[in-house]
Amino acid sequence: MNQMTDLRKTDNRPMLRVSDLTHRVSLETDTLTILQGVSLEINRGESVAIVGRSGSGKTTLLGLLAGLDTPSEGTVELDGSVISTLSEDERAKLRARRVGFVFQSFQLLPALSALENVMLPLELAGMESPQQRARELLERVGLGERLNHTPRQLSGGEQQRVAIARAFASDPVVMFADEPTGNLDNRTGQAVSDLLMELNREQGTTLVMVTHDEHLAARCGRQLHIEAGLLTEPETAGEPEI
Amino acid sequence: MAASGKLMSVTRDWRERDVRVVLVALVIAVATVATIALFAGQLQRTLVSSASSFLAADRQLEAENGLPIPPEWLDEAEARGLETGQMVEFSTMVFGEGGFQLVSVKAVSDEYPLRGDIETQSGNQAPRDTVDRGPGPGEVWVNPRLLRLLELNIGDTLEVGNLELDITRLLIREPDGGFRLSSLAPRVMMHVDDVAGTGVVQEGSRVEYVYLFAGAEPMLEDYYHWLQPQLAPSHEWEGVQDGETFSRSLQRAERFLLLGGSLAVLLAAVAVAVASRQYALSQRDTVALLKTLGLSSRGIGGLYLRRLSLWGVVGILGGLAVALPLFWLLVSLLSDVLERPVDLYLDPAAVMPALLTAVVSLFAFAYPPIRRLRSVPAMRVLRAQPGESGREVIPDMVLAVLAVFGLVWMYAGEFTLVVALLGGLALLLVVLAMLGWGMVAVLRRVQGGGNAWRLALVGLYRHRRSSMAQMAVFAMTLMLAATLVLVRSSLLDDWQAQLPENAPNHFLINIAPDAVDDVEGFWHRQGAPLEALYPMVRGRLTELNGEPVKEVVSKDERIGALNRELNLTWMGSLPEDNQIVSGQWFGQGQTEGVSVEAELAAKLGLKLGDRLTFTIGASRVTEPVTSIRTVQWDSMKPNFYMAFPPGGGLADMPATWITSFFLGPDQKLALNDFSRAFPTVSVLEIDHIIDRIQQIVRQVTQAIEAILALILAAALVVMAAVVSATLRDRQREGALLRTLGGRQSLLVRSTMLEFALLGFVAGALGVVAAEGAVYALQAGMFEGEFRWHWQVVLPVPVIAGVLLAILGRWQLQPVLSVSPMLLLRRLE
Ligand SMILES: Nc1ncnc2c1ncn2[C@@H]1O[C@H](COP(=O)(O)OP(=O)(O)OP(=O)(O)O)[C@@H](O)[C@H]1O
Ligand SMILES: [Mg+2]
């Protein structure tokens, strides 16, 4: 918690500002409201855990925060841009430069080697020779020897480490993780979350993470509780000001 | 086993994409192969029957010994359900007001013609009409020239031997008027029952009995089988296929259909192979799961065998449900082109190859990977590499390729064809392997970057395994399609060259030597210049090296040329379309020797230097064979079995001249003036025959186009199936790239580029391999000359590139149209 304070960036605009976010999906017969009137702010360098029961709308919220989807109502402002009004391509551009992702199910491309998977966002960002950076990152996550292995040849924990390396490759300012340890056993999960927190600290990234793991949630600077689409925890909890 | 039985569920299977692709591939396979096989059978029958009118029947039995055949032969034919008819041909003098004239009589029975029709006129100025039976007893139909020569009119009587017959019609053409130049004398057609009354035909007079037969092909064949042992050497059984003029065109059309069918078999096999293999590989996780659930490897094998069989049945039924209406549609198109109804001929045997193709390729490609998986520990199944290692795949592929070529062989039964296609494909794969190796080496160096080109190249490299597999299938598919396109265009070109727009369609025969210049002048003024003129002397080949020729040549050989008088000629230079196969053409000033047509020479067993003796009128001429040459019988120009040098053996013989020329329909009236000016010259009008051939060519062309369209459609579907086989991976990748910040436009461009590159390379390889196959086919099957077809070779790679880019774009659509959020949810 103290470390967080030290690493806080000085820019005083919040990294994420969400106001009155509501999300509905239409089903065959009626519409389902998944999120209702969510407002929150997340500051630069903060690490926030989103917790709640299964089906409460965590993944949905994370997706909206990251601009993977557009909300039915309300606005999401990420690093100064109101992403809820951007076009899909503009959001993609934003993601390429500022956003990193870690998924519960790793989402590595099976045909690509570890190195190639990590190079992917670098290439998309137009980097000329992405190999060097990708190699460094894989070494950083302890997979320097497994560069040319494909996901099927790696264990779950190793795959998630590749995914973390890929998430940090493009030097994002904000990192989203959806249950990054959900598919891993306790010890491996521990190692992976250690790595995630470490890299987050090193890079000074803002971290927004959905997790069921109370331990991991406790390591974050703040916890947001979601229940049936409503944010129940006042967002001031345990949060020092700037 | 019971457990595996519960795992079978058609509805559940149907929800799997790969299963649907397999079923669609099966339906396409069965539908194309069955439709083409059915249609080929139909077309062949239709063509044979439409060419049959040249014989006025399906078969003719000619008795050249001057004796009627035993009546039992006809009884037998009728007992077997064949239609029969009879003709008697002889020459005689006829008498009219204006004098007498040698005519060639054809006496026909009521049934004549069994095929085709007769064109007549009821008066000089009357319109031409067609009838389907000849003159009745007491009537006679005559050639218009004869009326002029004898100064007779319709309604007058004509004295034929002891009988006076009423002239009721002008005979313009008979279906079997043919090309025989022997009939120099004007034609008279009468009823066969009147022949006895004329008293002209007696024991020993020169007369030819011809019998006509028509009926279903198998019945005709059975009948011939029965008849053959009883035939004498002087009996000649003739079918359309044996006719010199049409055989080549028909044969080629048949071969084209065969080729089309074989290509359909191959394409179908490729489609099913790709789909079923893709399915088999995608079952890896399921197999692992079944194993962890405790299913034995036998149980797994049984489960999949039953599944595959079930789809086989469903796919086949679906394919037939498509093939039958499609076949019906093609046949109705055919009858539109023919302007007459075509009997639907549904041969159940024709669908067999389709069924075998579907079943064999389904099992040959889908079962081996599954069989291998079932013996592998569950853990290794889960951990195995995506795709499979080359060593495992090779025996599968060998087995599968053998199976497929077994199929083509079974379908075509044609060694050249199988070898040409196999060779073409093998060549293609070798080149592809080399190229792939080179490409990987080059692409390895490409570093990623934000632009579409780099991303496309990197994509090709990263997915080299599936890229190469896709490229192989695209290239093979394009090769097969291009082969058919190439064969089609060279076939059509060839036909076009054989029968150009203004091929000679009239012959002038019996031109007296001193009238040659005038005749030439006449037609020159009419704007219808003559082809080369040849002198013609009629004679019989009587001795070979001093022995009577009938004794030298084995009795079994039925050689028409020996029984008739031959047309002999002399010429200084070899006609352009003849080719010397051995010996030498006459040198300048050479007067010795004779040049013999190659097929006749082969039948007679002639060698260079053999001495041939000809009886011409009362004289005899003996000359050594100095050359053997081939002749284009279907060139519509005078052709000769025997050619002498100018001033050679024929120098002092009485000759008349013969030539051919083109006369357009609007110039036909000039024939009347010509006949008045040159009453002794015979005009042989073969324009209707040429029209008929051209009509056949048009029919075949249409059919070929239809089959080509079918094959191209099948090829397109195969490629779409291959593209969509990787859909799941691509969607996943696309979704991921989008979450990682790839812009839609970048994704679209790089994917389209990647496919365009694949398509371009595959197209280039495919079309070159197709040229190779066509070269082999041309040499072995179509007897044409090979040349590069730039008009096909150049556009194919481009078209393939564009096509695949479009297919790639289409495949990408689902990735683009939904939010990446949803994709991540769905693909988790
Ligand atoms: N596109 C959609 N269509 C229909 N229902 C949806 C859709 N997206 C989400 N939902 C529903 O909304 C609710 C919230 O989903 P969400 O994935 O956000 O939950 P979650 O909190 O992440 O759950 P978990 O912890 O199990 O991952 C769920 O009931 C889910 O079924
Ligand atoms: Mg979730």
PDB file of N, CA, C and O in Angstrom, chain A residues 59-60 63 68-69 88-89 92 95-96 103 105 107-112 116 119-120 123-124 126-128 130-131 152-153 166, chain B residues 285 382-384 386 447-450 454 462-463 732-733 736-744 746 819-821 824-825 828:
ATOM      1  N   THR A  59     -17.009  -8.827 -15.516  1.00  0.00           N
ATOM      2  CA  THR A  59     -16.382  -8.878 -16.836  1.00  0.00           C
ATOM      3  C   THR A  59     -16.972  -7.800 -17.750  1.00  0.00           C
ATOM      4  O   THR A  59     -16.258  -7.139 -18.500  1.00  0.00           O
ATOM      5  N   THR A  60     -18.280  -7.619 -17.620  1.00  0.00           N
ATOM      6  CA  THR A  60     -18.938  -6.606 -18.438  1.00  0.00           C
ATOM      7  C   THR A  60     -18.357  -5.228 -18.141  1.00  0.00           C
ATOM      8  O   THR A  60     -18.038  -4.458 -19.054  1.00  0.00           O
ATOM      9  N   GLY A  63     -14.860  -4.878 -19.534  1.00  0.00           N
ATOM     10  CA  GLY A  63     -14.890  -4.684 -20.991  1.00  0.00           C
ATOM     11  C   GLY A  63     -15.275  -3.268 -21.355  1.00  0.00           C
ATOM     12  O   GLY A  63     -14.704  -2.666 -22.278  1.00  0.00           O
ATOM     13  N   LEU A  68     -13.852  -2.245 -24.960  1.00  0.00           N
ATOM     14  CA  LEU A  68     -14.129  -3.368 -25.865  1.00  0.00           C
ATOM     15  C   LEU A  68     -15.573  -3.323 -26.320  1.00  0.00           C
ATOM     16  O   LEU A  68     -15.945  -3.930 -27.310  1.00  0.00           O
ATOM     17  N   ASP A  69     -16.390  -2.633 -25.581  1.00  0.00           N
ATOM     18  CA  ASP A  69     -17.800  -2.549 -25.913  1.00  0.00           C
ATOM     19  C   ASP A  69     -18.245  -1.141 -25.530  1.00  0.00           C
ATOM     20  O   ASP A  69     -17.559  -0.452 -24.770  1.00  0.00           O
ATOM     21  N   GLU A  88     -15.103   2.495 -33.277  1.00  0.00           N
ATOM     22  CA  GLU A  88     -14.425   1.244 -32.995  1.00  0.00           C
ATOM     23  C   GLU A  88     -12.935   1.337 -33.343  1.00  0.00           C
ATOM     24  O   GLU A  88     -12.072   0.898 -32.589  1.00  0.00           O
ATOM     25  N   ASP A  89     -12.630   1.945 -34.477  1.00  0.00           N
ATOM     26  CA  ASP A  89     -11.225   2.038 -34.887  1.00  0.00           C
ATOM     27  C   ASP A  89     -10.433   2.986 -33.980  1.00  0.00           C
ATOM     28  O   ASP A  89      -9.272   2.731 -33.663  1.00  0.00           O
ATOM     29  N   ALA A  92      -9.707   1.134 -30.971  1.00  0.00           N
ATOM     30  CA  ALA A  92      -8.640   0.167 -31.221  1.00  0.00           C
ATOM     31  C   ALA A  92      -7.281   0.844 -31.110  1.00  0.00           C
ATOM     32  O   ALA A  92      -6.342   0.323 -30.525  1.00  0.00           O
ATOM     33  N   ARG A  95      -6.460   1.397 -27.581  1.00  0.00           N
ATOM     34  CA  ARG A  95      -6.057   0.156 -26.931  1.00  0.00           C
ATOM     35  C   ARG A  95      -4.625  -0.213 -27.295  1.00  0.00           C
ATOM     36  O   ARG A  95      -3.847  -0.648 -26.464  1.00  0.00           O
ATOM     37  N   ALA A  96      -4.318  -0.014 -28.573  1.00  0.00           N
ATOM     38  CA  ALA A  96      -2.985  -0.407 -29.022  1.00  0.00           C
ATOM     39  C   ALA A  96      -1.919   0.354 -28.257  1.00  0.00           C
ATOM     40  O   ALA A  96      -0.867  -0.194 -27.950  1.00  0.00           O
ATOM     41  N   PHE A 103      -6.141 -12.226 -19.712  1.00  0.00           N
ATOM     42  CA  PHE A 103      -7.419 -12.927 -19.632  1.00  0.00           C
ATOM     43  C   PHE A 103      -7.315 -14.164 -18.763  1.00  0.00           C
ATOM     44  O   PHE A 103      -6.243 -14.748 -18.642  1.00  0.00           O
ATOM     45  N   SER A 105      -8.420 -17.033 -19.548  1.00  0.00           N
ATOM     46  CA  SER A 105      -8.046 -18.210 -20.353  1.00  0.00           C
ATOM     47  C   SER A 105      -6.883 -17.899 -21.299  1.00  0.00           C
ATOM     48  O   SER A 105      -6.814 -18.426 -22.398  1.00  0.00           O
ATOM     49  N   GLN A 107      -5.692 -16.730 -23.814  1.00  0.00           N
ATOM     50  CA  GLN A 107      -5.904 -16.196 -25.157  1.00  0.00           C
ATOM     51  C   GLN A 107      -4.614 -15.997 -25.943  1.00  0.00           C
ATOM     52  O   GLN A 107      -4.376 -14.959 -26.551  1.00  0.00           O
ATOM     53  N   LEU A 108      -3.785 -17.021 -25.936  1.00  0.00           N
ATOM     54  CA  LEU A 108      -2.617 -16.977 -26.813  1.00  0.00           C
ATOM     55  C   LEU A 108      -3.016 -17.619 -28.129  1.00  0.00           C
ATOM     56  O   LEU A 108      -3.890 -18.487 -28.158  1.00  0.00           O
ATOM     57  N   LEU A 109      -2.382 -17.189 -29.223  1.00  0.00           N
ATOM     58  CA  LEU A 109      -2.701 -17.819 -30.504  1.00  0.00           C
ATOM     59  C   LEU A 109      -1.932 -19.133 -30.605  1.00  0.00           C
ATOM     60  O   LEU A 109      -0.708 -19.154 -30.482  1.00  0.00           O
ATOM     61  N   PRO A 110      -2.655 -20.221 -30.829  1.00  0.00           N
ATOM     62  CA  PRO A 110      -2.015 -21.541 -30.732  1.00  0.00           C
ATOM     63  C   PRO A 110      -0.956 -21.792 -31.808  1.00  0.00           C
ATOM     64  O   PRO A 110      -0.035 -22.555 -31.590  1.00  0.00           O
ATOM     65  N   ALA A 111      -1.088 -21.119 -32.958  1.00  0.00           N
ATOM     66  CA  ALA A 111      -0.139 -21.408 -34.031  1.00  0.00           C
ATOM     67  C   ALA A 111       1.169 -20.635 -33.851  1.00  0.00           C
ATOM     68  O   ALA A 111       2.151 -20.898 -34.523  1.00  0.00           O
ATOM     69  N   LEU A 112       1.143 -19.661 -32.956  1.00  0.00           N
ATOM     70  CA  LEU A 112       2.320 -18.797 -32.811  1.00  0.00           C
ATOM     71  C   LEU A 112       3.167 -19.227 -31.620  1.00  0.00           C
ATOM     72  O   LEU A 112       2.652 -19.704 -30.614  1.00  0.00           O
ATOM     73  N   GLU A 116       6.421 -14.958 -30.755  1.00  0.00           N
ATOM     74  CA  GLU A 116       5.530 -14.332 -31.732  1.00  0.00           C
ATOM     75  C   GLU A 116       4.276 -13.780 -31.073  1.00  0.00           C
ATOM     76  O   GLU A 116       3.771 -12.724 -31.458  1.00  0.00           O
ATOM     77  N   MET A 119       5.193 -10.588 -29.625  1.00  0.00           N
ATOM     78  CA  MET A 119       5.482  -9.562 -30.645  1.00  0.00           C
ATOM     79  C   MET A 119       4.209  -8.936 -31.227  1.00  0.00           C
ATOM     80  O   MET A 119       4.236  -7.854 -31.791  1.00  0.00           O
ATOM     81  N   LEU A 120       3.119  -9.669 -31.108  1.00  0.00           N
ATOM     82  CA  LEU A 120       1.879  -9.270 -31.782  1.00  0.00           C
ATOM     83  C   LEU A 120       1.463  -7.807 -31.546  1.00  0.00           C
ATOM     84  O   LEU A 120       1.296  -7.044 -32.498  1.00  0.00           O
ATOM     85  N   GLU A 123       3.879  -5.349 -33.133  1.00  0.00           N
ATOM     86  CA  GLU A 123       3.706  -5.230 -34.578  1.00  0.00           C
ATOM     87  C   GLU A 123       2.502  -4.357 -34.912  1.00  0.00           C
ATOM     88  O   GLU A 123       2.547  -3.526 -35.807  1.00  0.00           O
ATOM     89  N   LEU A 124       1.439  -4.588 -34.168  1.00  0.00           N
ATOM     90  CA  LEU A 124       0.233  -3.803 -34.433  1.00  0.00           C
ATOM     91  C   LEU A 124       0.485  -2.323 -34.179  1.00  0.00           C
ATOM     92  O   LEU A 124      -0.076  -1.466 -34.846  1.00  0.00           O
ATOM     93  N   GLY A 126       3.114  -0.948 -34.846  1.00  0.00           N
ATOM     94  CA  GLY A 126       3.976  -0.471 -35.930  1.00  0.00           C
ATOM     95  C   GLY A 126       5.446  -0.435 -35.572  1.00  0.00           C
ATOM     96  O   GLY A 126       6.227   0.242 -36.234  1.00  0.00           O
ATOM     97  N   MET A 127       5.841  -1.151 -34.542  1.00  0.00           N
ATOM     98  CA  MET A 127       7.255  -1.140 -34.155  1.00  0.00           C
ATOM     99  C   MET A 127       8.101  -1.860 -35.214  1.00  0.00           C
ATOM    100  O   MET A 127       7.709  -2.906 -35.721  1.00  0.00           O
ATOM    101  N   GLU A 128       9.247  -1.298 -35.529  1.00  0.00           N
ATOM    102  CA  GLU A 128      10.044  -1.811 -36.646  1.00  0.00           C
ATOM    103  C   GLU A 128      10.669  -3.177 -36.359  1.00  0.00           C
ATOM    104  O   GLU A 128      10.559  -4.095 -37.141  1.00  0.00           O
ATOM    105  N   PRO A 130      10.393  -5.647 -33.436  1.00  0.00           N
ATOM    106  CA  PRO A 130       9.794  -5.948 -32.134  1.00  0.00           C
ATOM    107  C   PRO A 130      10.452  -7.118 -31.411  1.00  0.00           C
ATOM    108  O   PRO A 130      10.192  -7.337 -30.244  1.00  0.00           O
ATOM    109  N   GLN A 131      11.346  -7.833 -32.115  1.00  0.00           N
ATOM    110  CA  GLN A 131      11.856  -9.066 -31.520  1.00  0.00           C
ATOM    111  C   GLN A 131      12.617  -8.838 -30.223  1.00  0.00           C
ATOM    112  O   GLN A 131      12.450  -9.555 -29.250  1.00  0.00           O
ATOM    113  N   ARG A 152       0.649 -24.842 -26.754  1.00  0.00           N
ATOM    114  CA  ARG A 152       0.355 -26.213 -26.354  1.00  0.00           C
ATOM    115  C   ARG A 152       1.529 -26.888 -25.641  1.00  0.00           C
ATOM    116  O   ARG A 152       1.333 -27.868 -24.931  1.00  0.00           O
ATOM    117  N   GLN A 153       2.716 -26.353 -25.881  1.00  0.00           N
ATOM    118  CA  GLN A 153       3.887 -26.959 -25.236  1.00  0.00           C
ATOM    119  C   GLN A 153       4.175 -26.320 -23.877  1.00  0.00           C
ATOM    120  O   GLN A 153       5.144 -26.672 -23.226  1.00  0.00           O
ATOM    121  N   ARG A 166       3.001 -10.275 -22.972  1.00  0.00           N
ATOM    122  CA  ARG A 166       2.362  -9.641 -24.130  1.00  0.00           C
ATOM    123  C   ARG A 166       1.604  -8.386 -23.690  1.00  0.00           C
ATOM    124  O   ARG A 166       1.630  -7.360 -24.368  1.00  0.00           O
TER     125      ARG A 166
ATOM    126  N   ASP B 285      -9.600 -33.008 -29.078  1.00  0.00           N
ATOM    127  CA  ASP B 285     -10.029 -32.768 -27.694  1.00  0.00           C
ATOM    128  C   ASP B 285     -11.144 -33.713 -27.294  1.00  0.00           C
ATOM    129  O   ASP B 285     -11.176 -34.210 -26.171  1.00  0.00           O
ATOM    130  N   LEU B 382      -3.899 -34.320 -25.624  1.00  0.00           N
ATOM    131  CA  LEU B 382      -4.106 -32.921 -25.260  1.00  0.00           C
ATOM    132  C   LEU B 382      -2.878 -32.068 -25.538  1.00  0.00           C
ATOM    133  O   LEU B 382      -2.985 -30.905 -25.884  1.00  0.00           O
ATOM    134  N   ARG B 383      -1.731 -32.686 -25.339  1.00  0.00           N
ATOM    135  CA  ARG B 383      -0.515 -31.904 -25.442  1.00  0.00           C
ATOM    136  C   ARG B 383       0.096 -31.879 -26.839  1.00  0.00           C
ATOM    137  O   ARG B 383       1.046 -31.170 -27.092  1.00  0.00           O
ATOM    138  N   ALA B 384      -0.453 -32.727 -27.746  1.00  0.00           N
ATOM    139  CA  ALA B 384       0.184 -32.853 -29.061  1.00  0.00           C
ATOM    140  C   ALA B 384       0.203 -31.506 -29.765  1.00  0.00           C
ATOM    141  O   ALA B 384      -0.554 -30.600 -29.451  1.00  0.00           O
ATOM    142  N   PRO B 386      -0.394 -28.754 -32.491  1.00  0.00           N
ATOM    143  CA  PRO B 386      -1.492 -28.520 -33.434  1.00  0.00           C
ATOM    144  C   PRO B 386      -1.019 -28.982 -34.798  1.00  0.00           C
ATOM    145  O   PRO B 386       0.153 -28.819 -35.141  1.00  0.00           O
ATOM    146  N   GLN B 447      10.117  -8.727 -40.707  1.00  0.00           N
ATOM    147  CA  GLN B 447       9.786  -8.360 -39.350  1.00  0.00           C
ATOM    148  C   GLN B 447       8.413  -7.719 -39.355  1.00  0.00           C
ATOM    149  O   GLN B 447       8.027  -7.088 -40.329  1.00  0.00           O
ATOM    150  N   GLY B 448       7.710  -7.924 -38.242  1.00  0.00           N
ATOM    151  CA  GLY B 448       6.372  -7.372 -38.168  1.00  0.00           C
ATOM    152  C   GLY B 448       6.394  -5.869 -38.214  1.00  0.00           C
ATOM    153  O   GLY B 448       7.421  -5.224 -38.035  1.00  0.00           O
ATOM    154  N   GLY B 449       5.237  -5.318 -38.461  1.00  0.00           N
ATOM    155  CA  GLY B 449       5.128  -3.873 -38.488  1.00  0.00           C
ATOM    156  C   GLY B 449       3.687  -3.558 -38.678  1.00  0.00           C
ATOM    157  O   GLY B 449       2.876  -4.430 -38.977  1.00  0.00           O
ATOM    158  N   GLY B 450       3.375  -2.315 -38.471  1.00  0.00           N
ATOM    159  CA  GLY B 450       1.968  -1.948 -38.487  1.00  0.00           C
ATOM    160  C   GLY B 450       1.326  -1.924 -39.855  1.00  0.00           C
ATOM    161  O   GLY B 450       0.152  -1.643 -39.959  1.00  0.00           O
ATOM    162  N   ARG B 454       3.251  -6.082 -44.376  1.00  0.00           N
ATOM    163  CA  ARG B 454       4.105  -6.836 -43.460  1.00  0.00           C
ATOM    164  C   ARG B 454       3.290  -7.817 -42.648  1.00  0.00           C
ATOM    165  O   ARG B 454       3.688  -8.958 -42.452  1.00  0.00           O
ATOM    166  N   ARG B 462       3.859 -17.164 -40.157  1.00  0.00           N
ATOM    167  CA  ARG B 462       3.437 -17.702 -38.871  1.00  0.00           C
ATOM    168  C   ARG B 462       2.541 -18.918 -39.066  1.00  0.00           C
ATOM    169  O   ARG B 462       2.591 -19.860 -38.307  1.00  0.00           O
ATOM    170  N   HIS B 463       1.662 -18.829 -40.067  1.00  0.00           N
ATOM    171  CA  HIS B 463       0.744 -19.940 -40.278  1.00  0.00           C
ATOM    172  C   HIS B 463       1.245 -20.811 -41.411  1.00  0.00           C
ATOM    173  O   HIS B 463       0.466 -21.310 -42.210  1.00  0.00           O
ATOM    174  N   ARG B 732     -10.733 -16.216 -33.855  1.00  0.00           N
ATOM    175  CA  ARG B 732     -10.086 -16.052 -32.573  1.00  0.00           C
ATOM    176  C   ARG B 732      -8.948 -15.044 -32.702  1.00  0.00           C
ATOM    177  O   ARG B 732      -8.794 -14.132 -31.902  1.00  0.00           O
ATOM    178  N   GLU B 733      -8.198 -15.230 -33.758  1.00  0.00           N
ATOM    179  CA  GLU B 733      -7.054 -14.356 -33.967  1.00  0.00           C
ATOM    180  C   GLU B 733      -7.516 -12.929 -34.213  1.00  0.00           C
ATOM    181  O   GLU B 733      -6.947 -11.977 -33.673  1.00  0.00           O
ATOM    182  N   LEU B 736      -8.658 -11.304 -31.060  1.00  0.00           N
ATOM    183  CA  LEU B 736      -7.529 -10.964 -30.209  1.00  0.00           C
ATOM    184  C   LEU B 736      -6.795  -9.740 -30.734  1.00  0.00           C
ATOM    185  O   LEU B 736      -6.463  -8.815 -29.993  1.00  0.00           O
ATOM    186  N   LEU B 737      -6.584  -9.744 -32.058  1.00  0.00           N
ATOM    187  CA  LEU B 737      -5.880  -8.609 -32.642  1.00  0.00           C
ATOM    188  C   LEU B 737      -6.652  -7.321 -32.388  1.00  0.00           C
ATOM    189  O   LEU B 737      -6.073  -6.277 -32.138  1.00  0.00           O
ATOM    190  N   ARG B 738      -7.972  -7.445 -32.421  1.00  0.00           N
ATOM    191  CA  ARG B 738      -8.748  -6.235 -32.184  1.00  0.00           C
ATOM    192  C   ARG B 738      -8.642  -5.783 -30.733  1.00  0.00           C
ATOM    193  O   ARG B 738      -8.501  -4.594 -30.472  1.00  0.00           O
ATOM    194  N   THR B 739      -8.680  -6.720 -29.780  1.00  0.00           N
ATOM    195  CA  THR B 739      -8.510  -6.283 -28.389  1.00  0.00           C
ATOM    196  C   THR B 739      -7.131  -5.702 -28.180  1.00  0.00           C
ATOM    197  O   THR B 739      -6.948  -4.790 -27.397  1.00  0.00           O
ATOM    198  N   LEU B 740      -6.159  -6.235 -28.914  1.00  0.00           N
ATOM    199  CA  LEU B 740      -4.803  -5.704 -28.763  1.00  0.00           C
ATOM    200  C   LEU B 740      -4.645  -4.395 -29.517  1.00  0.00           C
ATOM    201  O   LEU B 740      -3.567  -3.834 -29.574  1.00  0.00           O
ATOM    202  N   GLY B 741      -5.695  -3.931 -30.128  1.00  0.00           N
ATOM    203  CA  GLY B 741      -5.632  -2.608 -30.741  1.00  0.00           C
ATOM    204  C   GLY B 741      -5.460  -2.597 -32.230  1.00  0.00           C
ATOM    205  O   GLY B 741      -5.172  -1.551 -32.807  1.00  0.00           O
ATOM    206  N   GLY B 742      -5.630  -3.767 -32.900  1.00  0.00           N
ATOM    207  CA  GLY B 742      -5.561  -3.764 -34.361  1.00  0.00           C
ATOM    208  C   GLY B 742      -6.794  -3.077 -34.927  1.00  0.00           C
ATOM    209  O   GLY B 742      -7.901  -3.325 -34.466  1.00  0.00           O
ATOM    210  N   ARG B 743      -6.586  -2.196 -35.876  1.00  0.00           N
ATOM    211  CA  ARG B 743      -7.742  -1.526 -36.454  1.00  0.00           C
ATOM    212  C   ARG B 743      -8.417  -2.439 -37.474  1.00  0.00           C
ATOM    213  O   ARG B 743      -7.760  -3.254 -38.108  1.00  0.00           O
ATOM    214  N   GLN B 744      -9.715  -2.255 -37.634  1.00  0.00           N
ATOM    215  CA  GLN B 744     -10.465  -3.099 -38.567  1.00  0.00           C
ATOM    216  C   GLN B 744      -9.871  -3.065 -39.968  1.00  0.00           C
ATOM    217  O   GLN B 744      -9.694  -4.081 -40.617  1.00  0.00           O
ATOM    218  N   LEU B 746      -6.939  -2.388 -40.937  1.00  0.00           N
ATOM    219  CA  LEU B 746      -5.659  -3.077 -41.026  1.00  0.00           C
ATOM    220  C   LEU B 746      -5.881  -4.586 -41.124  1.00  0.00           C
ATOM    221  O   LEU B 746      -5.286  -5.274 -41.955  1.00  0.00           O
ATOM    222  N   SER B 819     -18.746  -6.708 -31.483  1.00  0.00           N
ATOM    223  CA  SER B 819     -17.757  -6.072 -30.623  1.00  0.00           C
ATOM    224  C   SER B 819     -16.779  -7.129 -30.119  1.00  0.00           C
ATOM    225  O   SER B 819     -17.149  -8.275 -29.910  1.00  0.00           O
ATOM    226  N   PRO B 820     -15.537  -6.758 -29.945  1.00  0.00           N
ATOM    227  CA  PRO B 820     -14.519  -7.735 -29.535  1.00  0.00           C
ATOM    228  C   PRO B 820     -14.862  -8.361 -28.188  1.00  0.00           C
ATOM    229  O   PRO B 820     -14.478  -9.483 -27.893  1.00  0.00           O
ATOM    230  N   MET B 821     -15.611  -7.645 -27.410  1.00  0.00           N
ATOM    231  CA  MET B 821     -16.047  -8.138 -26.109  1.00  0.00           C
ATOM    232  C   MET B 821     -16.787  -9.468 -26.271  1.00  0.00           C
ATOM    233  O   MET B 821     -16.481 -10.455 -25.619  1.00  0.00           O
ATOM    234  N   LEU B 824     -14.649 -12.338 -27.255  1.00  0.00           N
ATOM    235  CA  LEU B 824     -13.860 -12.909 -26.167  1.00  0.00           C
ATOM    236  C   LEU B 824     -14.718 -13.774 -25.280  1.00  0.00           C
ATOM    237  O   LEU B 824     -14.301 -14.819 -24.829  1.00  0.00           O
ATOM    238  N   ARG B 825     -15.929 -13.353 -25.068  1.00  0.00           N
ATOM    239  CA  ARG B 825     -16.825 -14.187 -24.278  1.00  0.00           C
ATOM    240  C   ARG B 825     -17.067 -15.520 -24.963  1.00  0.00           C
ATOM    241  O   ARG B 825     -17.027 -16.563 -24.367  1.00  0.00           O
ATOM    242  N   GLU B 828     -14.071 -17.999 -25.239  1.00  0.00           N
ATOM    243  CA  GLU B 828     -13.382 -18.448 -24.036  1.00  0.00           C
ATOM    244  C   GLU B 828     -13.540 -19.935 -23.827  1.00  0.00           C
ATOM    245  O   GLU B 828     -14.556 -20.493 -24.217  1.00  0.00           O
TER     246      GLU B 828
END
